[in-house]
Tab-separated table of N, CA and C in Angstrom:
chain	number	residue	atom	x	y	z
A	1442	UNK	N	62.600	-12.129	42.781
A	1442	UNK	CA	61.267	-12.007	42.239
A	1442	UNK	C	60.242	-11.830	43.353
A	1443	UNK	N	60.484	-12.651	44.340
A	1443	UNK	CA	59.525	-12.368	45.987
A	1443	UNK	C	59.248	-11.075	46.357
A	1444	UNK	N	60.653	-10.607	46.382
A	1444	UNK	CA	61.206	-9.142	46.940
A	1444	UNK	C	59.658	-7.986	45.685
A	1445	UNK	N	59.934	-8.155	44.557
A	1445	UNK	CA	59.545	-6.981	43.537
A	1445	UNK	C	58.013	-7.729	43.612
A	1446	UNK	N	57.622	-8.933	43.882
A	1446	UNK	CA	56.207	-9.105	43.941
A	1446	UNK	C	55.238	-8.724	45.368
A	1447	UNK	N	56.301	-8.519	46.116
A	1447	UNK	CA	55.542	-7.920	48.176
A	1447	UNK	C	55.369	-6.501	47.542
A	1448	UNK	N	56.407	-5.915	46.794
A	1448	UNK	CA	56.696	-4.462	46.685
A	1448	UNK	C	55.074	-4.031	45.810
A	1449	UNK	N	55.257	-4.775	44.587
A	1449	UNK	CA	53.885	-4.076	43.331
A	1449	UNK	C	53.505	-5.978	43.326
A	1450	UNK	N	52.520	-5.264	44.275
A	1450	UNK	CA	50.765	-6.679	44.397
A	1450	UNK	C	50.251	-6.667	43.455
A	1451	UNK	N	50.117	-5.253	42.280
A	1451	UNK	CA	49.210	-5.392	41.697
A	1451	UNK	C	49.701	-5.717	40.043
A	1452	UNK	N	51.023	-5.918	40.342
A	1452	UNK	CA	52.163	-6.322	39.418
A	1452	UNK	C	51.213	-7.683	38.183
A	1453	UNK	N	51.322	-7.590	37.145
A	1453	UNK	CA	51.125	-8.921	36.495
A	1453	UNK	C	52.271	-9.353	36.522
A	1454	UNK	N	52.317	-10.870	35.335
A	1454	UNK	CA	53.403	-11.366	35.130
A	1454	UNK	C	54.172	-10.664	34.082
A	1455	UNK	N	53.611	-9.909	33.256
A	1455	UNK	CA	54.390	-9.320	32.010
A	1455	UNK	C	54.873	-8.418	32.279
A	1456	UNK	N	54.405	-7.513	33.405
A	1456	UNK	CA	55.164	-6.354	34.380
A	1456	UNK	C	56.254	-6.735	35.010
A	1457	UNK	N	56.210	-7.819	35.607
A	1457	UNK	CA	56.964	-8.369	36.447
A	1457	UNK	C	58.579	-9.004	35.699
A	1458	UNK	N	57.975	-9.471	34.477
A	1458	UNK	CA	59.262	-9.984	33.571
A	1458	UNK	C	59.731	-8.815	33.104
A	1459	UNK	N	59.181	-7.854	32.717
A	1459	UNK	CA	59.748	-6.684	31.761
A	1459	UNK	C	60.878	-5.846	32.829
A	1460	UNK	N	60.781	-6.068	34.221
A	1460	UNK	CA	61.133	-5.562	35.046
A	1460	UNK	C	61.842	-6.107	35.166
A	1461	UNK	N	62.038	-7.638	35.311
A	1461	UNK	CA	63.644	-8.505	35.465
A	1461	UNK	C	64.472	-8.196	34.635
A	1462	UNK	N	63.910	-8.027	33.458
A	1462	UNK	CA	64.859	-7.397	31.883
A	1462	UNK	C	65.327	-6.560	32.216
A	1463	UNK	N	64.479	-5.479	32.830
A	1463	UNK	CA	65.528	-4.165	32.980
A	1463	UNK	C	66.458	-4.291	34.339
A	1464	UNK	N	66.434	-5.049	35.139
A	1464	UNK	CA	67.521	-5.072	36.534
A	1464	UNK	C	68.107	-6.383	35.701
A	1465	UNK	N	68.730	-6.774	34.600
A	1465	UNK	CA	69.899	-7.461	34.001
A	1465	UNK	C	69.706	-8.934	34.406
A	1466	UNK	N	68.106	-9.324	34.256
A	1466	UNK	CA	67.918	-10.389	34.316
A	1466	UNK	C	67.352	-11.459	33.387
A	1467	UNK	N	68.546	-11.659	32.267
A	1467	UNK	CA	68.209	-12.402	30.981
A	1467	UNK	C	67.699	-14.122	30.891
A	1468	UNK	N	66.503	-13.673	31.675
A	1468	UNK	CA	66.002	-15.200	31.191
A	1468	UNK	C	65.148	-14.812	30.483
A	1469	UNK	N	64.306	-16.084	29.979
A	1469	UNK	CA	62.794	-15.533	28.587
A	1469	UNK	C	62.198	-15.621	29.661
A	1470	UNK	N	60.907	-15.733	28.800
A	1470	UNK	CA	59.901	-15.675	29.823
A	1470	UNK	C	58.877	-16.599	30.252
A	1471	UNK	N	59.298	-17.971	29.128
A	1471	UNK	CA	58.792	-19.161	29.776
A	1471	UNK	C	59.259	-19.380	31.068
A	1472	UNK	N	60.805	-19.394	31.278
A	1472	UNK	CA	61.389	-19.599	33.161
A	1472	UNK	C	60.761	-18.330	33.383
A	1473	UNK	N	60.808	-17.519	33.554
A	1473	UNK	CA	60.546	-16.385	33.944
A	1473	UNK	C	58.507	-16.456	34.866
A	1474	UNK	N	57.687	-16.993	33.529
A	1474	UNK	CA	56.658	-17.610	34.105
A	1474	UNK	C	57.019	-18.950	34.609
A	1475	UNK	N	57.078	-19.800	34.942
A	1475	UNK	CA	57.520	-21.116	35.595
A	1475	UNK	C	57.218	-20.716	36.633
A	1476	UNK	N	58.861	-20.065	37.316
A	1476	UNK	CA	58.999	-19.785	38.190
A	1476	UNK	C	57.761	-18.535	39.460
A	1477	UNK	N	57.514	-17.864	38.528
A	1477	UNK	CA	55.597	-16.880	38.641
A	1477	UNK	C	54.937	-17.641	39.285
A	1478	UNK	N	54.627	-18.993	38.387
A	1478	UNK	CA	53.391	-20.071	39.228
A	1478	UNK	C	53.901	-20.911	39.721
A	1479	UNK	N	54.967	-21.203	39.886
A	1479	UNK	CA	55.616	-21.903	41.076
A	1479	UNK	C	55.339	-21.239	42.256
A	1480	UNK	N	55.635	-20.006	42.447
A	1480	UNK	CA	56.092	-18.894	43.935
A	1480	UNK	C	54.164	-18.890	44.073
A	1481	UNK	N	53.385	-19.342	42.893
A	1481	UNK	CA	51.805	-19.055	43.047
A	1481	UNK	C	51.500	-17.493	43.361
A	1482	UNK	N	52.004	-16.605	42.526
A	1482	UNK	CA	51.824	-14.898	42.489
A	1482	UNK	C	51.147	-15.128	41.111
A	1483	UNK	N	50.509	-15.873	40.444
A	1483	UNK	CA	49.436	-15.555	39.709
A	1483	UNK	C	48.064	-15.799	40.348
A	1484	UNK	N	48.365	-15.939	41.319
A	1484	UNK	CA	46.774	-16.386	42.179
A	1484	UNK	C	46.669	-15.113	43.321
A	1485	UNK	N	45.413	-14.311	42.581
A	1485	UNK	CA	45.123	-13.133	43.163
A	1485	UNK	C	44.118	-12.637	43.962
A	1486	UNK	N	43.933	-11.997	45.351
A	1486	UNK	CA	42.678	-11.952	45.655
A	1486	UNK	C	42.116	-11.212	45.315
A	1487	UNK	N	40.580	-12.237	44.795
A	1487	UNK	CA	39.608	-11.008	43.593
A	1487	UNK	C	38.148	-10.593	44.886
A	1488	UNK	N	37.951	-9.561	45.431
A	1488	UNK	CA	37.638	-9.361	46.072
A	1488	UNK	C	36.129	-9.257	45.876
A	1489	UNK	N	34.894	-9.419	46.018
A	1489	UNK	CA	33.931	-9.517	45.515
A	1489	UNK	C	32.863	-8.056	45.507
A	1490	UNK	N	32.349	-7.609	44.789
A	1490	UNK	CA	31.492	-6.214	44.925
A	1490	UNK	C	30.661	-6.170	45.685
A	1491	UNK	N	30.200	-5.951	46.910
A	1491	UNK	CA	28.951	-5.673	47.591
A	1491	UNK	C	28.434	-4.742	47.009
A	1492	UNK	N	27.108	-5.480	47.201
A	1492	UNK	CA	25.914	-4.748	46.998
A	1492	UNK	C	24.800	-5.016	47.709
A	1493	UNK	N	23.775	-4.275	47.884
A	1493	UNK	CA	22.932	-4.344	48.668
A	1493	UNK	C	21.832	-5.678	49.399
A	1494	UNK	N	21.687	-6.394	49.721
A	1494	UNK	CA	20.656	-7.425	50.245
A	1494	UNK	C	19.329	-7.436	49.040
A	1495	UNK	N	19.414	-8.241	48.454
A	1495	UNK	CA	17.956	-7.849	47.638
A	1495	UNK	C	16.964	-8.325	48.036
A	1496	UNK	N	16.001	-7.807	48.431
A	1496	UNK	CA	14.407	-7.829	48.445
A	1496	UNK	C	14.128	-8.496	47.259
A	1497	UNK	N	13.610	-9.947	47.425
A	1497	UNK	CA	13.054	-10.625	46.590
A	1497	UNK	C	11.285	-10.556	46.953
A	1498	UNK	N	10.701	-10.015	46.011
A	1498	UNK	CA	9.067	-9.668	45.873
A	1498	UNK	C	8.673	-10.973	44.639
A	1499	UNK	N	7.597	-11.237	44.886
A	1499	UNK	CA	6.582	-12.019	43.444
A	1499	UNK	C	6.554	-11.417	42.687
A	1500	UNK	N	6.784	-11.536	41.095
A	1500	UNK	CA	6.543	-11.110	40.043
A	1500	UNK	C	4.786	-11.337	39.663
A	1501	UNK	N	4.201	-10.049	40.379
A	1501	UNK	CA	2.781	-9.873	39.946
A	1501	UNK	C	2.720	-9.135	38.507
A	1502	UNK	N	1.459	-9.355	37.986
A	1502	UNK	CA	0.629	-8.999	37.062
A	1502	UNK	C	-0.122	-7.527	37.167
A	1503	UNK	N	0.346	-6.742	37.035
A	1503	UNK	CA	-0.735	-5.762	37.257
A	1503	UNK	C	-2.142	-5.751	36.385
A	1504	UNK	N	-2.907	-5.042	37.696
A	1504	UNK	CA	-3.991	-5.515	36.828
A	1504	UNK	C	-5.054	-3.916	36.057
A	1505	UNK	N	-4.283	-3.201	35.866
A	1505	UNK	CA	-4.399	-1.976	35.376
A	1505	UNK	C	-3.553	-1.258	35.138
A	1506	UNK	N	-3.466	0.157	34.123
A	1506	UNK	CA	-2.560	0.738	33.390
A	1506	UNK	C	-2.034	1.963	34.590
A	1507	UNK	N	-0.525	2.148	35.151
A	1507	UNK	CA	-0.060	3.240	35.979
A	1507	UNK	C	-0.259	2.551	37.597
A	1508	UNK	N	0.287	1.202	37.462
A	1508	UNK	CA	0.299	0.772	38.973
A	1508	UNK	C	1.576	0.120	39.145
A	1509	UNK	N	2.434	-0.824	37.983
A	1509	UNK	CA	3.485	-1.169	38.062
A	1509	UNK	C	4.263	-0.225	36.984
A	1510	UNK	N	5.564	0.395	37.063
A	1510	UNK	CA	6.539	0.787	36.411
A	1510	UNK	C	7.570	0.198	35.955
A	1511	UNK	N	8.853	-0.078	34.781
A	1511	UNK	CA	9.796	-0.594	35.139
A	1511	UNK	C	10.826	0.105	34.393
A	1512	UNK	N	12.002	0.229	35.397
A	1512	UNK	CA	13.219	1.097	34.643
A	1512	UNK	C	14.455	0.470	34.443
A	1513	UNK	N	15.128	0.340	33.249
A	1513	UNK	CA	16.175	0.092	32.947
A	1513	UNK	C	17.317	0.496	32.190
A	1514	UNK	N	18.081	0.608	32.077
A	1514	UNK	CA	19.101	1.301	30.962
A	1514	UNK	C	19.792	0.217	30.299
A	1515	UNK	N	19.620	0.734	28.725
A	1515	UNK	CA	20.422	0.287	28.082
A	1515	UNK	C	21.713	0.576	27.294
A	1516	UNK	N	22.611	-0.121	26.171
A	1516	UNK	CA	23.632	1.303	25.713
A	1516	UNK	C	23.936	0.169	24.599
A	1517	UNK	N	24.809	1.102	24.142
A	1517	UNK	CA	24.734	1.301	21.934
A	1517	UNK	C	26.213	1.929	22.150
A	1518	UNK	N	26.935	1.417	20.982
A	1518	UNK	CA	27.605	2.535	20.182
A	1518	UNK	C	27.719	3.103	19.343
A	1519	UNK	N	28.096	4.636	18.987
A	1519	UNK	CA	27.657	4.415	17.117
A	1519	UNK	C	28.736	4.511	16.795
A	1520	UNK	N	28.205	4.841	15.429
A	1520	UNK	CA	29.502	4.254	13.780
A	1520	UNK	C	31.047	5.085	14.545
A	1521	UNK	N	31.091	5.916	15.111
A	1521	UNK	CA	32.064	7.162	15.659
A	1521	UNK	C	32.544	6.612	16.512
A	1522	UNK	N	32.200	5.509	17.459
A	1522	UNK	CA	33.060	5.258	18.412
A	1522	UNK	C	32.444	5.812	19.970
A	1523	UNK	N	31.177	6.746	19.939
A	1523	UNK	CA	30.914	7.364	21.228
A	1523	UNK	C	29.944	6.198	21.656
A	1524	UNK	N	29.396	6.020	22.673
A	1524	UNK	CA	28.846	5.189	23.770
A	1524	UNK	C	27.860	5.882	24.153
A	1525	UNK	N	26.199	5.679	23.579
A	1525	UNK	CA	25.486	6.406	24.381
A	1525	UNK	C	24.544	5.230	25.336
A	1526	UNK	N	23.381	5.886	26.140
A	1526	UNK	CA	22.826	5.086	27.080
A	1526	UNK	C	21.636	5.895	26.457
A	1527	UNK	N	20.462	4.511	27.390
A	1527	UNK	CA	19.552	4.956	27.282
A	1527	UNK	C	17.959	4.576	28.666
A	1528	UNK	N	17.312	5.235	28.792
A	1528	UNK	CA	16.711	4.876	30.207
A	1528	UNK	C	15.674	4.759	29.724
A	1529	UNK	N	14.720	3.916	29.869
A	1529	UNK	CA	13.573	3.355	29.216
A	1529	UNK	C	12.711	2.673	30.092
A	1530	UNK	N	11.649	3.290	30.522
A	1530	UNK	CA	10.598	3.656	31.507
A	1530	UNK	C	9.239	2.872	30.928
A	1531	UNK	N	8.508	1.657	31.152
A	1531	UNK	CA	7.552	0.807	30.913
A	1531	UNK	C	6.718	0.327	31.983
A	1532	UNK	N	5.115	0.775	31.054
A	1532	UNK	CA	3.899	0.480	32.210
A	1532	UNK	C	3.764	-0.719	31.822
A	1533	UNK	N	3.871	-1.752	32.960
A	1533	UNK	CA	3.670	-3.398	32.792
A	1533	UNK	C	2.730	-4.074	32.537
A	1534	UNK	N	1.599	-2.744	32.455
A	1534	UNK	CA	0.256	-3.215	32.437
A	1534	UNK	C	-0.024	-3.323	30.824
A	1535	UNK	N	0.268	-2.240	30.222
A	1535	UNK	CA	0.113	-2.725	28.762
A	1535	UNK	C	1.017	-2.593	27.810
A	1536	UNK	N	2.603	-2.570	28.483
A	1536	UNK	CA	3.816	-2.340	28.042
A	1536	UNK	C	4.223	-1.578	26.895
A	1537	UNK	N	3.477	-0.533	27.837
A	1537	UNK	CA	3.866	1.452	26.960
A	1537	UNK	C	5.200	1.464	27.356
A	1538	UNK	N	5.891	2.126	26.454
A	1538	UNK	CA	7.095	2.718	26.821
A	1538	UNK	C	6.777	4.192	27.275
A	1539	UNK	N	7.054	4.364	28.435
A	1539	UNK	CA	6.277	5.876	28.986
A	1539	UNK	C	7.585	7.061	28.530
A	1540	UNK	N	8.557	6.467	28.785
A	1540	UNK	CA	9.814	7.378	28.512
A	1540	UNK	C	11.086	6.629	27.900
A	1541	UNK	N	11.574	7.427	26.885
A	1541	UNK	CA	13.064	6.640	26.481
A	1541	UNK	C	14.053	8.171	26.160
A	1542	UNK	N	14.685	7.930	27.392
A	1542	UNK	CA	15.697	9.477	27.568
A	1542	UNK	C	17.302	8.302	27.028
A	1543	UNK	N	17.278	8.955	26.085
A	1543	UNK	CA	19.135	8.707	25.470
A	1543	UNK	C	19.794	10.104	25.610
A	1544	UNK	N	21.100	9.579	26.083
A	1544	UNK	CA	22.126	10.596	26.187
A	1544	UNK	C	23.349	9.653	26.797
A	1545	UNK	N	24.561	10.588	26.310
A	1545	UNK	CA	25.815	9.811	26.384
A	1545	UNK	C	26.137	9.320	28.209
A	1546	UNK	N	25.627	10.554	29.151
A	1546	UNK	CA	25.764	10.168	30.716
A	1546	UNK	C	24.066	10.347	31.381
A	1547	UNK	N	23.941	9.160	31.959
A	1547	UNK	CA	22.550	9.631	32.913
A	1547	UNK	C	22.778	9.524	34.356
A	1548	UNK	N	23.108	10.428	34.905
A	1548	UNK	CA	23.557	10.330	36.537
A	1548	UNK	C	21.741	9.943	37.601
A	1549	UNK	N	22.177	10.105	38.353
A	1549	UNK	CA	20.570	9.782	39.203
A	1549	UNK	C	20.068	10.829	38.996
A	1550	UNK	N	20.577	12.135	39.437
A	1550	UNK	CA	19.726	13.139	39.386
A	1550	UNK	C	18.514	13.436	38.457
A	1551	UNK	N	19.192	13.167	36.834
A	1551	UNK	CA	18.470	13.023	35.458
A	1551	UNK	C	17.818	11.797	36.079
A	1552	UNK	N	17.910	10.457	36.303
A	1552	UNK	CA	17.013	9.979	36.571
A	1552	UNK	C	15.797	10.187	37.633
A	1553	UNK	N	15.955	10.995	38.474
A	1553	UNK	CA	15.205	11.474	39.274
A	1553	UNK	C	14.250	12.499	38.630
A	1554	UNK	N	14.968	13.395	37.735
A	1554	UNK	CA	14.423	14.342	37.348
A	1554	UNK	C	12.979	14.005	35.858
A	1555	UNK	N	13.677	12.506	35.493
A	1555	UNK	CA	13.043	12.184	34.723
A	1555	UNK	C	11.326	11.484	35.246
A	1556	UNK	N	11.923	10.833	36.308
A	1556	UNK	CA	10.514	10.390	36.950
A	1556	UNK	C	9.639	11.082	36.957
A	1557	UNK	N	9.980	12.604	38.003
A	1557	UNK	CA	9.506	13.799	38.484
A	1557	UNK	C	8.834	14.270	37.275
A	1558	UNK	N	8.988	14.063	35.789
A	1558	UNK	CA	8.136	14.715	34.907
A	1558	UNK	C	7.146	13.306	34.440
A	1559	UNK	N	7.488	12.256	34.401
A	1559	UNK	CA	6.615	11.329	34.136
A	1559	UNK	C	5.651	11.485	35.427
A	1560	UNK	N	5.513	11.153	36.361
A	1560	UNK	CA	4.430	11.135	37.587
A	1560	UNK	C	3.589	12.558	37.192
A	1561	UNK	N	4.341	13.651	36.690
A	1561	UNK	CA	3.236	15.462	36.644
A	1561	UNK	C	2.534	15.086	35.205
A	1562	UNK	N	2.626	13.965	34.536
A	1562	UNK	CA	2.140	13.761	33.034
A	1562	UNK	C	1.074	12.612	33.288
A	1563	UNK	N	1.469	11.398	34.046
A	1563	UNK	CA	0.454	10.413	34.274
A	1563	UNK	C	-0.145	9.883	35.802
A	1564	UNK	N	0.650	10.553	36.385
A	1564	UNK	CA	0.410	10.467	38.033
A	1564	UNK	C	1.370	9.444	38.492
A	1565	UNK	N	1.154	9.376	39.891
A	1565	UNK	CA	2.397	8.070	40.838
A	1565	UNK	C	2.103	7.051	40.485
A	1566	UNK	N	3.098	5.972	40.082
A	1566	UNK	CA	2.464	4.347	39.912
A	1566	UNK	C	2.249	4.291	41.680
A	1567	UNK	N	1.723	2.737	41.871
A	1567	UNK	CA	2.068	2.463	43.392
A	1567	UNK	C	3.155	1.812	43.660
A	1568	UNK	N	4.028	1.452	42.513
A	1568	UNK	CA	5.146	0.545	42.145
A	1568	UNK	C	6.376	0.536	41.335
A	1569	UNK	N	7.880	0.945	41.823
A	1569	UNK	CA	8.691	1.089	40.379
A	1569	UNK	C	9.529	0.295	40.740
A	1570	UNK	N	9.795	-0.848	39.625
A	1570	UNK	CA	10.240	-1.912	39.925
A	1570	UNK	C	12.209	-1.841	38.839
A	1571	UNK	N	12.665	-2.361	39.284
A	1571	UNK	CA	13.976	-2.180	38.787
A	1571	UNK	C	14.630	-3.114	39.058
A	1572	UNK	N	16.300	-3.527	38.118
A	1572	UNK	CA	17.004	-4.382	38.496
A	1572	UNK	C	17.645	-3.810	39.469
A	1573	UNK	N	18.830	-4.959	40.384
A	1573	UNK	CA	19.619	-4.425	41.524
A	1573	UNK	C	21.162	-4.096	40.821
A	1574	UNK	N	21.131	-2.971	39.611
A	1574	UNK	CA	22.488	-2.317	39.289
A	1574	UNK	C	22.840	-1.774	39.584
A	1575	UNK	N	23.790	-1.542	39.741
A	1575	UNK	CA	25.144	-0.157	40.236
A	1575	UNK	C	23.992	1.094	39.923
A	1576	UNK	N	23.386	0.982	38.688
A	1576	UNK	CA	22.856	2.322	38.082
A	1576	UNK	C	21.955	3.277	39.539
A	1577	UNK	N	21.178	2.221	39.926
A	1577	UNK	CA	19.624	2.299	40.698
A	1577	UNK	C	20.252	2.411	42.451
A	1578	UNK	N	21.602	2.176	42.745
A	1578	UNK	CA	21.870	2.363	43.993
A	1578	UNK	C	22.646	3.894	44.546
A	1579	UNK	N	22.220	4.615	44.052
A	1579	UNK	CA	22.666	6.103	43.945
A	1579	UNK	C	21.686	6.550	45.670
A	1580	UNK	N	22.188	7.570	46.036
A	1580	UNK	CA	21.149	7.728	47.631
A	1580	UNK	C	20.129	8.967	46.768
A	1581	UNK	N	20.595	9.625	45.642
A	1581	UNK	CA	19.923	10.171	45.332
A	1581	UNK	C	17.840	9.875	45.000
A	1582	UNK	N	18.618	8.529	43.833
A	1582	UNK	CA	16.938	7.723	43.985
A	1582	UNK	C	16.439	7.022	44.969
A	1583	UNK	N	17.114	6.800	46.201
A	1583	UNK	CA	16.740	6.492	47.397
A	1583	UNK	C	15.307	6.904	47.724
């Protein structure tokens, strides 16, 4: 069992038993697990996601309409089974929804591209504030 757990790391235990079955190894799979967390090959290293250092700022108040922004995405499924998203763009000052772009993929670019028409419609905030997601770390919106 040592030998086939060095070989496939990324082996579970139900992989790992189904595999003794087939090289003519008739135990169940209570011994079969026993012996798993005995050898301690259910203890895996879970490696952690880096992500960027966050800049922690004060949560100010703006004190007029087109100075703070905030962007986030959300997502839905419908009755069909498809998965759409949605990017939803809010002035903090009097919590307009300035933009709500749904579609099944929004890569950065669309988000870039989406800004680029909000700023030619209401001008630059001085501020676009966002969570620190996977979504927002693209070099594109950089």
């Amino acid at each position: 069992m040592s030998i086939l757990a060095d070989l496939h790391r990324t082996w579970g235990f139900w992989m790992m038993y189904h595999r003794l079955r087939k090289l003519q190894f008739m135990w169940n799979h209570k011994r079969v697990y026993r012996i798993y967390t005995a050898m301690r090959l259910n203890l895996r290293d879970k490696r952690k996601k880096r992500l960027p250092a966050r800049v922690k700022a004060p949560l100010l108040c703006p004190v007029g309409p087109n100075i703070t922004w905030s962007l986030d995405f959300m997502h839905d499924t419908l009755s069909m089974g498809k998965t759409i998203r949605t990017l939803n763009i809010i002035d903090d000052f009097n919590r307009e929804a300035l933009s709500i772009t749904v579609d099944t993929s929004l890569p950065a670019a669309r988000v870039v591209r989406e800004l680029e028409r909000l700023v030619e419609w209401r001008g630059k905030p001085e501020c676009i504030r966002s969570d620190n997601g996977p979504e927002f770390l693209a070099e594109v919106l950089q």
